[in-house]
Amino acid sequence: MKLKTLGLIHTSATLVPIFQQLCSDLLPEVSVFNIVDDSLIKDVIAKNQLTNHTARRVVNHVGSAEEAGADLIMVTCSSIGAAVEASAKLTNVPVLRVDQAMAEQAVRTGSKIGVIATLPTTLEPTSDLVRRMALQAGKEIDLTAKLCEGAFEALMTGNPEKHDEMVSQALIELSQKVDVIVLAQASMSRVVETLAPEHKIVPILASPGIAVARIAELRKASSYE
């Protein structure tokens, strides 16, 4: 099967241009379409969990993407990862979590792994995924999960400078304790670019670029030829 059409499902419209550029660079011959529903992440945040109702809606969106002609589907929100995995069992085309390739790379990179997030609803699903990827790889890891409390609220209330300052400080502190850092939210990746060279002492991984690069690798594999 050839990968001709990629369906992307987002919980924020801000991610559309980011993935559009990545796909243009790494998957130039692939047609890409987007499904955006920010009510999904709003519900997860409001209820502080992924409910069965919201998970079912994720499954429905994945089904719609398959019906729209996607040869492969990726969901770009880490908070709803459990629903993405459930969707994969109900779909006839591959369905990927945006953070899976990143988690696998983190496990390959080091044994002391830091996971950082500004939302608890994202921190735990990503941490759980890293643990499962380590178990699957047969590798013992020491995972440190760090929540930047108040950073997300600062961003949502129009104070991105405070958000960036809090995330930056957390990254600097965490880098002293681990071999590699995983960003549970793609929105934090811009902060990495502002860090001084002396503070970038360990790899800091963000999911979008790693995920699209993985799809490009899959496209070259025999199953997609």
mmCIF file of C-alpha atoms in Angstrom:
data_model
loop_
_atom_site.group_PDB
_atom_site.id
_atom_site.type_symbol
_atom_site.label_atom_id
_atom_site.label_comp_id
_atom_site.label_asym_id
_atom_site.label_seq_id
_atom_site.Cartn_x
_atom_site.Cartn_y
_atom_site.Cartn_z
ATOM 1 C CA MET A 1 0.000 0.000 0.000
ATOM 2 C CA LYS A 2 1.308 3.433 -0.911
ATOM 3 C CA LEU A 3 0.906 6.380 1.443
ATOM 4 C CA LYS A 4 -0.876 8.886 -0.761
ATOM 5 C CA THR A 5 -3.113 10.611 1.775
ATOM 6 C CA LEU A 6 -2.374 11.507 5.394
ATOM 7 C CA GLY A 7 -5.178 12.494 7.744
ATOM 8 C CA LEU A 8 -4.241 14.674 10.728
ATOM 9 C CA ILE A 9 -6.585 15.158 13.680
ATOM 10 C CA HIS A 10 -5.888 18.154 15.931
ATOM 11 C CA THR A 11 -7.352 19.553 19.130
ATOM 12 C CA SER A 12 -5.955 23.014 18.365
ATOM 13 C CA ALA A 13 -5.998 24.986 15.121
ATOM 14 C CA THR A 14 -2.569 26.411 16.012
ATOM 15 C CA LEU A 15 -1.002 23.041 15.160
ATOM 16 C CA VAL A 16 -2.269 23.010 11.570
ATOM 17 C CA PRO A 17 0.411 25.328 10.095
ATOM 18 C CA ILE A 18 3.153 23.591 12.095
ATOM 19 C CA PHE A 19 2.306 20.185 10.676
ATOM 20 C CA GLN A 20 1.552 21.618 7.259
ATOM 21 C CA GLN A 21 5.117 22.912 7.037
ATOM 22 C CA LEU A 22 6.610 19.671 8.348
ATOM 23 C CA CYS A 23 4.622 17.604 5.867
ATOM 24 C CA SER A 24 5.564 19.953 3.038
ATOM 25 C CA ASP A 25 9.249 19.476 3.909
ATOM 26 C CA LEU A 26 9.267 15.741 4.703
ATOM 27 C CA LEU A 27 6.274 14.362 2.782
ATOM 28 C CA PRO A 28 6.107 16.549 -0.343
ATOM 29 C CA GLU A 29 4.303 13.950 -2.454
ATOM 30 C CA VAL A 30 1.657 13.129 0.149
ATOM 31 C CA SER A 31 -1.759 14.799 0.194
ATOM 32 C CA VAL A 32 -2.618 16.022 3.696
ATOM 33 C CA PHE A 33 -5.969 16.965 5.200
ATOM 34 C CA ASN A 34 -6.826 18.206 8.699
ATOM 35 C CA ILE A 35 -9.688 17.625 11.115
ATOM 36 C CA VAL A 36 -9.747 20.156 13.980
ATOM 37 C CA ASP A 37 -11.916 19.906 17.084
ATOM 38 C CA ASP A 38 -10.733 21.969 20.039
ATOM 39 C CA SER A 39 -13.738 20.921 22.125
ATOM 40 C CA LEU A 40 -11.952 17.624 22.740
ATOM 41 C CA ILE A 41 -9.045 19.125 24.689
ATOM 42 C CA LYS A 42 -11.331 21.680 26.358
ATOM 43 C CA ASP A 43 -13.416 18.815 27.744
ATOM 44 C CA VAL A 44 -10.319 16.934 28.945
ATOM 45 C CA ILE A 45 -9.035 20.052 30.726
ATOM 46 C CA ALA A 46 -12.427 20.914 32.250
ATOM 47 C CA LYS A 47 -12.959 17.405 33.613
ATOM 48 C CA ASN A 48 -9.267 16.755 34.313
ATOM 49 C CA GLN A 49 -9.503 13.409 32.529
ATOM 50 C CA LEU A 50 -10.274 11.747 29.234
ATOM 51 C CA THR A 51 -13.892 10.618 29.646
ATOM 52 C CA ASN A 52 -15.497 7.734 27.785
ATOM 53 C CA HIS A 53 -17.709 10.229 25.947
ATOM 54 C CA THR A 54 -14.731 12.224 24.641
ATOM 55 C CA ALA A 55 -12.818 9.046 23.809
ATOM 56 C CA ARG A 56 -15.765 7.883 21.719
ATOM 57 C CA ARG A 57 -15.734 11.205 19.862
ATOM 58 C CA VAL A 58 -12.026 10.727 19.109
ATOM 59 C CA VAL A 59 -12.816 7.281 17.704
ATOM 60 C CA ASN A 60 -15.504 8.860 15.533
ATOM 61 C CA HIS A 61 -13.076 11.480 14.172
ATOM 62 C CA VAL A 62 -10.566 8.755 13.312
ATOM 63 C CA GLY A 63 -13.313 6.831 11.547
ATOM 64 C CA SER A 64 -14.237 9.962 9.594
ATOM 65 C CA ALA A 65 -10.625 10.405 8.530
ATOM 66 C CA GLU A 66 -10.560 6.838 7.234
ATOM 67 C CA GLU A 67 -13.811 7.414 5.344
ATOM 68 C CA ALA A 68 -12.304 10.588 3.860
ATOM 69 C CA GLY A 69 -9.610 8.480 2.219
ATOM 70 C CA ALA A 70 -6.651 8.612 4.592
ATOM 71 C CA ASP A 71 -4.093 5.833 4.105
ATOM 72 C CA LEU A 72 -2.606 6.727 7.496
ATOM 73 C CA ILE A 73 -4.015 8.800 10.356
ATOM 74 C CA MET A 74 -2.145 10.669 13.084
ATOM 75 C CA VAL A 75 -3.696 12.405 16.090
ATOM 76 C CA THR A 76 -1.549 15.333 17.200
ATOM 77 C CA CYS A 77 -2.720 15.682 20.831
ATOM 78 C CA SER A 78 -0.980 13.703 23.574
ATOM 79 C CA SER A 79 -3.764 14.134 26.138
ATOM 80 C CA ILE A 80 -6.096 11.838 24.191
ATOM 81 C CA GLY A 81 -3.494 9.166 23.462
ATOM 82 C CA ALA A 82 -5.485 6.353 25.080
ATOM 83 C CA ALA A 83 -8.399 7.034 22.730
ATOM 84 C CA VAL A 84 -6.025 7.068 19.777
ATOM 85 C CA GLU A 85 -4.771 3.591 20.663
ATOM 86 C CA ALA A 86 -8.363 2.376 21.006
ATOM 87 C CA SER A 87 -9.151 3.858 17.587
ATOM 88 C CA ALA A 88 -6.292 1.955 15.986
ATOM 89 C CA LYS A 89 -8.006 -1.342 16.824
ATOM 90 C CA LEU A 90 -11.175 -0.238 15.054
ATOM 91 C CA THR A 91 -9.626 1.121 11.866
ATOM 92 C CA ASN A 92 -8.388 -0.564 8.698
ATOM 93 C CA VAL A 93 -5.505 1.887 8.194
ATOM 94 C CA PRO A 94 -2.593 2.676 10.547
ATOM 95 C CA VAL A 95 -3.400 5.156 13.341
ATOM 96 C CA LEU A 96 -0.509 6.832 15.152
ATOM 97 C CA ARG A 97 -0.077 8.773 18.379
ATOM 98 C CA VAL A 98 1.941 11.923 17.772
ATOM 99 C CA ASP A 99 4.148 11.204 20.801
ATOM 100 C CA GLN A 100 4.970 7.532 20.201
ATOM 101 C CA ALA A 101 8.067 8.041 18.042
ATOM 102 C CA MET A 102 9.304 10.665 20.511
ATOM 103 C CA ALA A 103 8.856 8.285 23.447
ATOM 104 C CA GLU A 104 10.721 5.545 21.597
ATOM 105 C CA GLN A 105 13.579 7.939 20.796
ATOM 106 C CA ALA A 106 13.779 9.040 24.429
ATOM 107 C CA VAL A 107 14.116 5.428 25.580
ATOM 108 C CA ARG A 108 16.903 4.856 23.053
ATOM 109 C CA THR A 109 18.676 8.036 24.134
ATOM 110 C CA GLY A 110 19.045 7.518 27.872
ATOM 111 C CA SER A 111 17.928 5.753 31.042
ATOM 112 C CA LYS A 112 17.155 8.895 33.058
ATOM 113 C CA ILE A 113 14.218 10.453 31.232
ATOM 114 C CA GLY A 114 12.441 13.681 32.097
ATOM 115 C CA VAL A 115 8.890 14.438 30.969
ATOM 116 C CA ILE A 116 7.668 18.012 31.244
ATOM 117 C CA ALA A 117 4.192 19.485 30.714
ATOM 118 C CA THR A 118 2.036 22.449 31.648
ATOM 119 C CA LEU A 119 -1.107 20.320 31.958
ATOM 120 C CA PRO A 120 -1.513 17.287 34.254
ATOM 121 C CA THR A 121 -3.859 15.756 31.673
ATOM 122 C CA THR A 122 -0.918 15.611 29.246
ATOM 123 C CA LEU A 123 1.857 14.813 31.714
ATOM 124 C CA GLU A 124 0.466 11.441 32.810
ATOM 125 C CA PRO A 125 -0.445 10.025 29.366
ATOM 126 C CA THR A 126 2.991 10.893 27.977
ATOM 127 C CA SER A 127 4.785 9.532 31.061
ATOM 128 C CA ASP A 128 2.768 6.330 30.818
ATOM 129 C CA LEU A 129 3.670 5.986 27.136
ATOM 130 C CA VAL A 130 7.396 6.406 27.860
ATOM 131 C CA ARG A 131 7.205 3.738 30.568
ATOM 132 C CA ARG A 132 5.445 1.325 28.212
ATOM 133 C CA MET A 133 7.950 1.960 25.420
ATOM 134 C CA ALA A 134 10.783 1.224 27.878
ATOM 135 C CA LEU A 135 9.067 -1.989 28.977
ATOM 136 C CA GLN A 136 8.604 -2.993 25.351
ATOM 137 C CA ALA A 137 12.290 -2.316 24.696
ATOM 138 C CA GLY A 138 13.302 -4.301 27.787
ATOM 139 C CA LYS A 139 15.047 -1.285 29.286
ATOM 140 C CA GLU A 140 14.951 -0.056 32.874
ATOM 141 C CA ILE A 141 14.451 3.694 33.133
ATOM 142 C CA ASP A 142 14.255 6.317 35.845
ATOM 143 C CA LEU A 143 11.458 8.712 34.854
ATOM 144 C CA THR A 144 11.041 12.181 36.331
ATOM 145 C CA ALA A 145 7.744 13.914 35.560
ATOM 146 C CA LYS A 146 7.608 17.685 36.042
ATOM 147 C CA LEU A 147 4.488 19.842 35.874
ATOM 148 C CA CYS A 148 4.916 23.582 35.244
ATOM 149 C CA GLU A 149 1.990 24.656 37.378
ATOM 150 C CA GLY A 150 0.477 27.946 36.300
ATOM 151 C CA ALA A 151 2.251 28.104 32.943
ATOM 152 C CA PHE A 152 -0.728 26.962 30.885
ATOM 153 C CA GLU A 153 -3.005 29.397 32.681
ATOM 154 C CA ALA A 154 -0.542 32.215 31.961
ATOM 155 C CA LEU A 155 -0.555 31.331 28.275
ATOM 156 C CA MET A 156 -4.348 31.172 28.125
ATOM 157 C CA THR A 157 -4.747 34.544 29.873
ATOM 158 C CA GLY A 158 -2.494 36.364 27.436
ATOM 159 C CA ASN A 159 0.831 36.217 29.256
ATOM 160 C CA PRO A 160 3.086 34.080 27.015
ATOM 161 C CA GLU A 161 6.196 35.702 28.502
ATOM 162 C CA LYS A 162 5.382 34.268 31.945
ATOM 163 C CA HIS A 163 4.593 30.880 30.379
ATOM 164 C CA ASP A 164 7.922 30.827 28.550
ATOM 165 C CA GLU A 165 9.853 31.928 31.633
ATOM 166 C CA MET A 166 8.317 29.185 33.767
ATOM 167 C CA VAL A 167 8.926 26.485 31.166
ATOM 168 C CA SER A 168 12.475 27.705 30.564
ATOM 169 C CA GLN A 169 13.327 27.537 34.267
ATOM 170 C CA ALA A 170 11.800 24.070 34.549
ATOM 171 C CA LEU A 171 13.813 22.837 31.561
ATOM 172 C CA ILE A 172 17.044 24.184 33.037
ATOM 173 C CA GLU A 173 16.370 22.516 36.391
ATOM 174 C CA LEU A 174 15.287 19.202 34.879
ATOM 175 C CA SER A 175 18.289 19.017 32.546
ATOM 176 C CA GLN A 176 20.562 18.758 35.596
ATOM 177 C CA LYS A 177 18.905 15.480 36.600
ATOM 178 C CA VAL A 178 18.238 13.514 33.392
ATOM 179 C CA ASP A 179 19.811 12.243 30.161
ATOM 180 C CA VAL A 180 17.000 13.425 27.883
ATOM 181 C CA ILE A 181 13.860 15.556 28.190
ATOM 182 C CA VAL A 182 10.513 14.858 26.533
ATOM 183 C CA LEU A 183 8.152 17.779 25.883
ATOM 184 C CA ALA A 184 4.652 16.461 26.482
ATOM 185 C CA GLN A 185 3.188 19.448 24.614
ATOM 186 C CA ALA A 186 4.384 20.781 21.283
ATOM 187 C CA SER A 187 3.554 24.323 22.428
ATOM 188 C CA MET A 188 6.637 24.263 24.671
ATOM 189 C CA SER A 189 9.096 23.629 21.843
ATOM 190 C CA ARG A 190 9.455 27.322 21.055
ATOM 191 C CA VAL A 191 10.939 27.847 24.531
ATOM 192 C CA VAL A 192 13.798 25.467 23.714
ATOM 193 C CA GLU A 193 14.922 27.819 20.953
ATOM 194 C CA THR A 194 15.338 30.635 23.489
ATOM 195 C CA LEU A 195 17.597 28.670 25.850
ATOM 196 C CA ALA A 196 21.229 29.694 26.015
ATOM 197 C CA PRO A 197 23.684 27.083 24.644
ATOM 198 C CA GLU A 198 25.054 26.382 28.122
ATOM 199 C CA HIS A 199 21.580 25.303 29.225
ATOM 200 C CA LYS A 200 21.072 22.841 26.385
ATOM 201 C CA ILE A 201 23.129 20.136 28.027
ATOM 202 C CA VAL A 202 20.804 17.203 27.201
ATOM 203 C CA PRO A 203 18.600 16.438 24.160
ATOM 204 C CA ILE A 204 15.141 18.028 24.401
ATOM 205 C CA LEU A 205 12.601 16.183 22.246
ATOM 206 C CA ALA A 206 9.412 17.620 20.716
ATOM 207 C CA SER A 207 6.862 15.381 19.035
ATOM 208 C CA PRO A 208 5.839 17.116 15.750
ATOM 209 C CA GLY A 209 9.113 16.855 13.817
ATOM 210 C CA ILE A 210 9.934 13.395 15.154
ATOM 211 C CA ALA A 211 6.442 12.114 14.343
ATOM 212 C CA VAL A 212 6.410 13.365 10.747
ATOM 213 C CA ALA A 213 9.946 12.051 10.222
ATOM 214 C CA ARG A 214 8.716 8.627 11.406
ATOM 215 C CA ILE A 215 5.883 8.725 8.865
ATOM 216 C CA ALA A 216 8.428 9.556 6.157
ATOM 217 C CA GLU A 217 10.420 6.479 7.223
ATOM 218 C CA LEU A 218 7.289 4.327 7.135
ATOM 219 C CA ARG A 219 6.536 5.573 3.643
ATOM 220 C CA LYS A 220 9.910 4.304 2.459
ATOM 221 C CA ALA A 221 9.393 0.935 4.111
ATOM 222 C CA SER A 222 8.175 -2.002 2.061
ATOM 223 C CA SER A 223 4.696 -1.878 3.575
ATOM 224 C CA TYR A 224 4.177 1.462 1.914
ATOM 225 C CA GLU A 225 5.736 0.719 -1.421
#
